[in-house]
Amino acid sequence: MLALPALAVPLLSIFAATIAHAETEILDLNSAIDIALRENHQYLNVISDAEIAELDYEAARSVFRTRFGSRMSSDARLGAELGSTYSVYLAKDNESGSRYSAGYYNSTFGDRSLSELRFSYTLPFFKNALDSRHLAIDQAEIDMTRSQRLIEIGTEELINAVTSSYYRLVLASRQEELARNRALMTETLLSAQHIRFENGELSELELAESDLAIADAEHRLEQANFEFQKRMHEFRLMLGMDASRPLNVNTDIAVAVDDSLMHAPVEELEQQAMSLRTELIAKREELLMARKVISANTRGTLPPMEISLQYALVAEGDQFSDSLEFDDQRFGVGLRMNTDFGQSEQKLKERKLQLRFAKAQREFDYLREQVSVQIRTARNACAQAKSRASYAAKTLDVAQRKHEHADILRARGRLTELEFLESDQQLADAEQKHLAARIDYLLAAQELAFASGHYGFQWRD
C-alpha cells in the first residue's frame, strides 16, 4: 500500500471540513429573500420604527378626541378649613380651534356644599396656526410618511443585498470545489512522482518541485475554504440566522442578465429615476409636506384670542344632598387673548419651520445629484462588466476547444492521463472565470436598475 506524502496529510482534514456542507439545508435565492424579509434585524427595526411613527401620529391626533375625566381631592383652605372637591367632565377640542365641555363640579368646605352643572363653548378668533398641537400633528404625519417610505427603501435594499450575497456565496462555493479538485489532482501527481523517484526516474529537485506544487494546492484550498466560510457567515447574518446553523445554497444557477437598461440614454434613466426612485419620492413628499405646513401656518396680523360662553346650573346648601337641587342659573362670557404683541414666540416657530424646509430642500437637491452620479457610475460599471464577460466567454471557448483537442490526443496515446487532468483543470478554471464574469455583469446590471429606480419592478415581477 502506497503511503501518502507528509504534505498531503493535512488535505484530508480540509476535505472533511469542506464537504460537510453538502449534507446541510439548501436554499435557493427566492427562499433566502423570504427568510431575510422575515428575520433580518435591521429590516425588522425599520418596520418597528414605522409602527412607532404611526403610534406617535395617533397620539398626536388624540388631543382632538373626546376626553372623559374625573378628579377628587381633599385639602385645607384659608382658615384651616378642611374640605373636598370633586369633578367629572367631558371635553372636546376641535381641529378648528373651538372647544366645548360639560361637567359636574362639587366643593364641600366646612358646613357649605356647592355643586355646579356647567356647559361651555369656546370659539377662537384670529386662529393661532402655529399652535403646538397642530405643529406636533404635522410633524408626526411627516415622520409617519417618511417611515412608510423607508420600509419600501429597506425592502429594495435588502433584496438587492441578499441577491448580491447569494451569488458571491455561489462563486465562493464553486471556487472551493475547484480548489479541492486541484488538490486531489496534485496529490495524485505527487504519488506518481514518488514512484518515479523510487525507481530512479526522477531527481530530487523535480520531486521537490512536486512537493511545492501540493503545498501550493493546500494553500489555495485553505484560502478558498476561508473565503467560503466568510461569505457563509455574512450570508447567515444578512438572513438573520444563527451563526452556527448548517446551511448551503443551490450552486446550480442560471445567470440570465437583463441589460435592457444599458441601451437607454443616461439622461432618460435620470429622468425616470425622479419618478421611480423611492428615496426621491420620499424626500419629495417630505418637502411638499413641509411647504404645506409653512403655507398653512402663515402668521396673522392680530394676536389670537378666544371667546368662551358658559351656562351653569348651580345649587348650594348645608349638605351635599342640598347642593343637588339646582335652583340657580348663571351665564358667563370670557375672553382670552395672547398678549405677545411682538409675536416673538410665533416668529421663532416660523423660523424653525423655514429652516426645516430649507434643510429638506438641500437634502432633496443633494440626493438628486447623488442619484445622477450613481446612475452614471453604474452605467460605466455595467459596460465594463459586459466587456469582461465577453472576454471570459471567448477564453472559455478557447479552453473548451483545447480540452477537446487534448481528449483526442489522449485517445491516440499522445497524452498521459495526468496531462489530460491538467487540461481538464484548465477548462474548469475557465468555466469558473466565465461564471464570475457573468455574475459580475448580472450584479452590475442589477445595480444600474437599482440606481435608476427600476429594480423594484424587476423583483416584484
Tab-separated table of N, CA and C in Angstrom, residues 258-340:
chain	number	residue	atom	x	y	z
A	258	ASP	N	-30.340	40.849	-17.559
A	258	ASP	CA	-31.227	41.773	-18.252
A	258	ASP	C	-30.480	43.090	-18.450
A	259	ASP	N	-29.974	43.298	-19.665
A	259	ASP	CA	-29.184	44.502	-19.935
A	259	ASP	C	-29.962	45.519	-20.757
A	260	SER	N	-31.298	45.477	-20.668
A	260	SER	CA	-32.116	46.393	-21.467
A	260	SER	C	-31.849	47.850	-21.105
A	261	LEU	N	-31.522	48.111	-19.828
A	261	LEU	CA	-31.265	49.499	-19.411
A	261	LEU	C	-29.957	50.030	-19.978
A	262	MET	N	-29.075	49.121	-20.425
A	262	MET	CA	-27.809	49.554	-20.999
A	262	MET	C	-28.015	50.353	-22.279
A	263	HIS	N	-29.119	50.089	-22.964
A	263	HIS	CA	-29.361	50.733	-24.255
A	263	HIS	C	-30.131	52.044	-24.116
A	264	ALA	N	-30.559	52.379	-22.900
A	264	ALA	CA	-31.298	53.627	-22.678
A	264	ALA	C	-30.320	54.767	-22.425
A	265	PRO	N	-30.593	55.974	-22.949
A	265	PRO	CA	-29.713	57.119	-22.685
A	265	PRO	C	-29.653	57.432	-21.190
A	266	VAL	N	-28.504	57.912	-20.731
A	266	VAL	CA	-28.326	58.224	-19.311
A	266	VAL	C	-29.325	59.286	-18.869
A	267	GLU	N	-29.557	60.296	-19.715
A	267	GLU	CA	-30.487	61.367	-19.356
A	267	GLU	C	-31.894	60.813	-19.145
A	268	GLU	N	-32.283	59.820	-19.946
A	268	GLU	CA	-33.610	59.218	-19.789
A	268	GLU	C	-33.705	58.432	-18.481
A	269	LEU	N	-32.630	57.733	-18.125
A	269	LEU	CA	-32.612	56.995	-16.861
A	269	LEU	C	-32.691	57.948	-15.669
A	270	GLU	N	-31.989	59.075	-15.764
A	270	GLU	CA	-32.033	60.063	-14.681
A	270	GLU	C	-33.440	60.634	-14.530
A	271	GLN	N	-34.098	60.899	-15.651
A	271	GLN	CA	-35.455	61.433	-15.591
A	271	GLN	C	-36.424	60.409	-15.016
A	272	GLN	N	-36.259	59.155	-15.383
A	272	GLN	CA	-37.128	58.098	-14.860
A	272	GLN	C	-36.900	57.903	-13.360
A	273	ALA	N	-35.651	58.038	-12.931
A	273	ALA	CA	-35.338	57.863	-11.513
A	273	ALA	C	-36.075	58.879	-10.655
A	274	MET	N	-36.325	60.063	-11.187
A	274	MET	CA	-37.019	61.093	-10.421
A	274	MET	C	-38.421	60.647	-10.014
A	275	SER	N	-39.062	59.825	-10.824
A	275	SER	CA	-40.418	59.372	-10.514
A	275	SER	C	-40.466	57.941	-10.009
A	276	LEU	N	-39.329	57.215	-10.069
A	276	LEU	CA	-39.333	55.805	-9.676
A	276	LEU	C	-38.520	55.536	-8.418
A	277	ARG	N	-37.477	56.297	-8.194
A	277	ARG	CA	-36.586	56.030	-7.056
A	277	ARG	C	-37.309	56.366	-5.748
A	278	THR	N	-37.423	55.377	-4.885
A	278	THR	CA	-38.212	55.537	-3.663
A	278	THR	C	-37.654	56.629	-2.759
A	279	GLU	N	-36.325	56.733	-2.679
A	279	GLU	CA	-35.748	57.770	-1.829
A	279	GLU	C	-36.139	59.170	-2.290
A	280	LEU	N	-36.142	59.374	-3.615
A	280	LEU	CA	-36.521	60.678	-4.148
A	280	LEU	C	-38.000	60.955	-3.918
A	281	ILE	N	-38.820	59.921	-4.070
A	281	ILE	CA	-40.258	60.098	-3.817
A	281	ILE	C	-40.488	60.474	-2.361
A	282	ALA	N	-39.812	59.782	-1.450
A	282	ALA	CA	-39.990	60.058	-0.030
A	282	ALA	C	-39.530	61.470	0.323
A	283	LYS	N	-38.372	61.872	-0.210
A	283	LYS	CA	-37.862	63.208	0.094
A	283	LYS	C	-38.752	64.294	-0.530
A	284	ARG	N	-39.290	64.021	-1.712
A	284	ARG	CA	-40.196	64.982	-2.336
A	284	ARG	C	-41.478	65.129	-1.522
A	285	GLU	N	-42.000	64.014	-1.018
A	285	GLU	CA	-43.196	64.076	-0.178
A	285	GLU	C	-42.920	64.864	1.097
A	286	GLU	N	-41.746	64.643	1.675
A	286	GLU	CA	-41.382	65.385	2.888
A	286	GLU	C	-41.279	66.876	2.589
A	287	LEU	N	-40.729	67.215	1.435
A	287	LEU	CA	-40.589	68.608	1.050
A	287	LEU	C	-41.951	69.259	0.823
A	288	LEU	N	-42.840	68.536	0.141
A	288	LEU	CA	-44.180	69.074	-0.099
A	288	LEU	C	-44.949	69.256	1.207
A	289	MET	N	-44.762	68.315	2.125
A	289	MET	CA	-45.443	68.420	3.407
A	289	MET	C	-44.927	69.627	4.194
A	290	ALA	N	-43.606	69.837	4.154
A	290	ALA	CA	-43.037	70.994	4.854
A	290	ALA	C	-43.535	72.298	4.249
A	291	ARG	N	-43.638	72.347	2.915
A	291	ARG	CA	-44.162	73.553	2.263
A	291	ARG	C	-45.627	73.769	2.631
A	292	LYS	N	-46.372	72.685	2.728
A	292	LYS	CA	-47.782	72.783	3.102
A	292	LYS	C	-47.943	73.330	4.517
A	293	VAL	N	-47.088	72.871	5.420
A	293	VAL	CA	-47.155	73.338	6.805
A	293	VAL	C	-46.846	74.835	6.878
A	294	ILE	N	-45.819	75.275	6.139
A	294	ILE	CA	-45.469	76.699	6.146
A	294	ILE	C	-46.606	77.536	5.578
A	295	SER	N	-47.202	77.058	4.488
A	295	SER	CA	-48.295	77.799	3.865
A	295	SER	C	-49.502	77.887	4.780
A	296	ALA	N	-49.805	76.799	5.495
A	296	ALA	CA	-50.983	76.792	6.369
A	296	ALA	C	-50.755	77.583	7.636
A	297	ASN	N	-49.501	77.780	7.999
A	297	ASN	CA	-49.184	78.437	9.258
A	297	ASN	C	-48.646	79.850	9.061
A	298	THR	N	-49.188	80.547	8.059
A	298	THR	CA	-48.789	81.930	7.841
A	298	THR	C	-49.262	82.792	9.002
A	299	ARG	N	-48.377	83.593	9.520
A	299	ARG	CA	-48.678	84.401	10.692
A	299	ARG	C	-49.671	85.504	10.354
A	300	GLY	N	-50.687	85.693	11.210
A	300	GLY	CA	-51.690	86.732	11.016
A	300	GLY	C	-51.225	88.077	11.543
A	301	THR	N	-52.046	89.117	11.295
A	301	THR	CA	-51.670	90.465	11.732
A	301	THR	C	-52.085	90.735	13.161
A	302	LEU	N	-53.074	90.006	13.677
A	302	LEU	CA	-53.551	90.220	15.040
A	302	LEU	C	-53.267	88.993	15.893
A	303	PRO	N	-53.014	89.193	17.178
A	303	PRO	CA	-52.775	88.043	18.056
A	303	PRO	C	-54.047	87.235	18.221
A	304	PRO	N	-53.948	85.911	18.364
A	304	PRO	CA	-55.153	85.085	18.518
A	304	PRO	C	-55.844	85.341	19.846
A	305	MET	N	-57.170	85.203	19.823
A	305	MET	CA	-57.936	85.322	21.057
A	305	MET	C	-59.109	84.361	21.004
A	306	GLU	N	-59.675	84.072	22.178
A	306	GLU	CA	-60.784	83.133	22.305
A	306	GLU	C	-61.897	83.768	23.125
A	307	ILE	N	-63.134	83.531	22.699
A	307	ILE	CA	-64.315	83.936	23.466
A	307	ILE	C	-64.991	82.670	23.967
A	308	SER	N	-65.235	82.636	25.265
A	308	SER	CA	-65.811	81.463	25.896
A	308	SER	C	-67.201	81.800	26.425
A	309	LEU	N	-68.182	80.978	26.078
A	309	LEU	CA	-69.556	81.115	26.551
A	309	LEU	C	-69.847	79.991	27.527
A	310	GLN	N	-70.421	80.346	28.683
A	310	GLN	CA	-70.693	79.344	29.705
A	310	GLN	C	-72.137	79.463	30.193
A	311	TYR	N	-72.691	78.305	30.494
A	311	TYR	CA	-74.013	78.223	31.135
A	311	TYR	C	-73.907	77.190	32.236
A	312	ALA	N	-74.414	77.546	33.409
A	312	ALA	CA	-74.270	76.635	34.545
A	312	ALA	C	-75.532	76.624	35.384
A	313	LEU	N	-75.848	75.445	35.915
A	313	LEU	CA	-76.887	75.270	36.928
A	313	LEU	C	-76.174	75.091	38.258
A	314	VAL	N	-76.520	75.922	39.235
A	314	VAL	CA	-75.782	75.965	40.488
A	314	VAL	C	-76.734	75.752	41.652
A	315	ALA	N	-76.226	75.035	42.642
A	315	ALA	CA	-77.004	74.838	43.881
A	315	ALA	C	-76.037	74.855	45.049
A	316	GLU	N	-76.517	75.351	46.206
A	316	GLU	CA	-75.693	75.443	47.390
A	316	GLU	C	-76.537	75.098	48.605
A	317	GLY	N	-75.938	74.393	49.524
A	317	GLY	CA	-76.686	74.020	50.717
A	317	GLY	C	-75.773	73.602	51.848
A	318	ASP	N	-76.429	73.264	52.980
A	318	ASP	CA	-75.647	72.856	54.142
A	318	ASP	C	-75.067	71.464	53.968
A	319	GLN	N	-75.737	70.648	53.176
A	319	GLN	CA	-75.306	69.266	52.983
A	319	GLN	C	-75.139	68.990	51.480
A	320	PHE	N	-74.475	67.886	51.221
A	320	PHE	CA	-74.246	67.518	49.820
A	320	PHE	C	-75.561	67.293	49.077
A	321	SER	N	-76.545	66.673	49.736
A	321	SER	CA	-77.827	66.409	49.085
A	321	SER	C	-78.545	67.705	48.733
A	322	ASP	N	-78.349	68.757	49.569
A	322	ASP	CA	-78.978	70.042	49.258
A	322	ASP	C	-78.375	70.677	48.012
A	323	SER	N	-77.081	70.400	47.750
A	323	SER	CA	-76.417	71.024	46.600
A	323	SER	C	-76.807	70.378	45.279
A	324	LEU	N	-77.567	69.308	45.345
A	324	LEU	CA	-78.017	68.659	44.105
A	324	LEU	C	-79.330	69.226	43.598
A	325	GLU	N	-79.942	70.115	44.353
A	325	GLU	CA	-81.187	70.746	43.916
A	325	GLU	C	-80.841	72.045	43.184
A	326	PHE	N	-80.549	71.891	41.890
A	326	PHE	CA	-80.088	73.034	41.098
A	326	PHE	C	-81.226	74.045	40.945
A	327	ASP	N	-81.089	75.171	41.618
A	327	ASP	CA	-82.153	76.169	41.619
A	327	ASP	C	-81.669	77.535	41.152
A	328	ASP	N	-80.465	77.584	40.620
A	328	ASP	CA	-79.947	78.876	40.178
A	328	ASP	C	-79.255	78.689	38.818
A	329	GLN	N	-79.487	79.631	37.919
A	329	GLN	CA	-78.864	79.593	36.598
A	329	GLN	C	-77.886	80.759	36.471
A	330	ARG	N	-76.748	80.472	35.873
A	330	ARG	CA	-75.759	81.515	35.686
A	330	ARG	C	-75.196	81.453	34.261
A	331	PHE	N	-74.948	82.626	33.717
A	331	PHE	CA	-74.358	82.735	32.385
A	331	PHE	C	-73.029	83.470	32.507
A	332	GLY	N	-72.092	83.106	31.619
A	332	GLY	CA	-70.793	83.764	31.667
A	332	GLY	C	-70.185	83.906	30.290
A	333	VAL	N	-69.471	84.980	30.090
A	333	VAL	CA	-68.740	85.234	28.854
A	333	VAL	C	-67.298	85.551	29.230
A	334	GLY	N	-66.358	84.832	28.628
A	334	GLY	CA	-64.948	85.045	28.935
A	334	GLY	C	-64.149	85.390	27.699
A	335	LEU	N	-63.078	86.074	27.885
A	335	LEU	CA	-62.192	86.468	26.789
A	335	LEU	C	-60.759	86.123	27.179
A	336	ARG	N	-60.053	85.449	26.259
A	336	ARG	CA	-58.653	85.133	26.479
A	336	ARG	C	-57.873	85.532	25.237
A	337	MET	N	-56.801	86.284	25.432
A	337	MET	CA	-56.039	86.778	24.296
A	337	MET	C	-54.551	86.672	24.605
A	338	ASN	N	-53.799	86.324	23.560
A	338	ASN	CA	-52.349	86.266	23.679
A	338	ASN	C	-51.797	87.687	23.669
A	339	THR	N	-51.126	88.083	24.723
A	339	THR	CA	-50.618	89.450	24.829
A	339	THR	C	-49.204	89.602	24.273
A	340	ASP	N	-48.733	88.569	23.557
A	340	ASP	CA	-47.405	88.651	22.942
A	340	ASP	C	-47.524	89.454	21.649
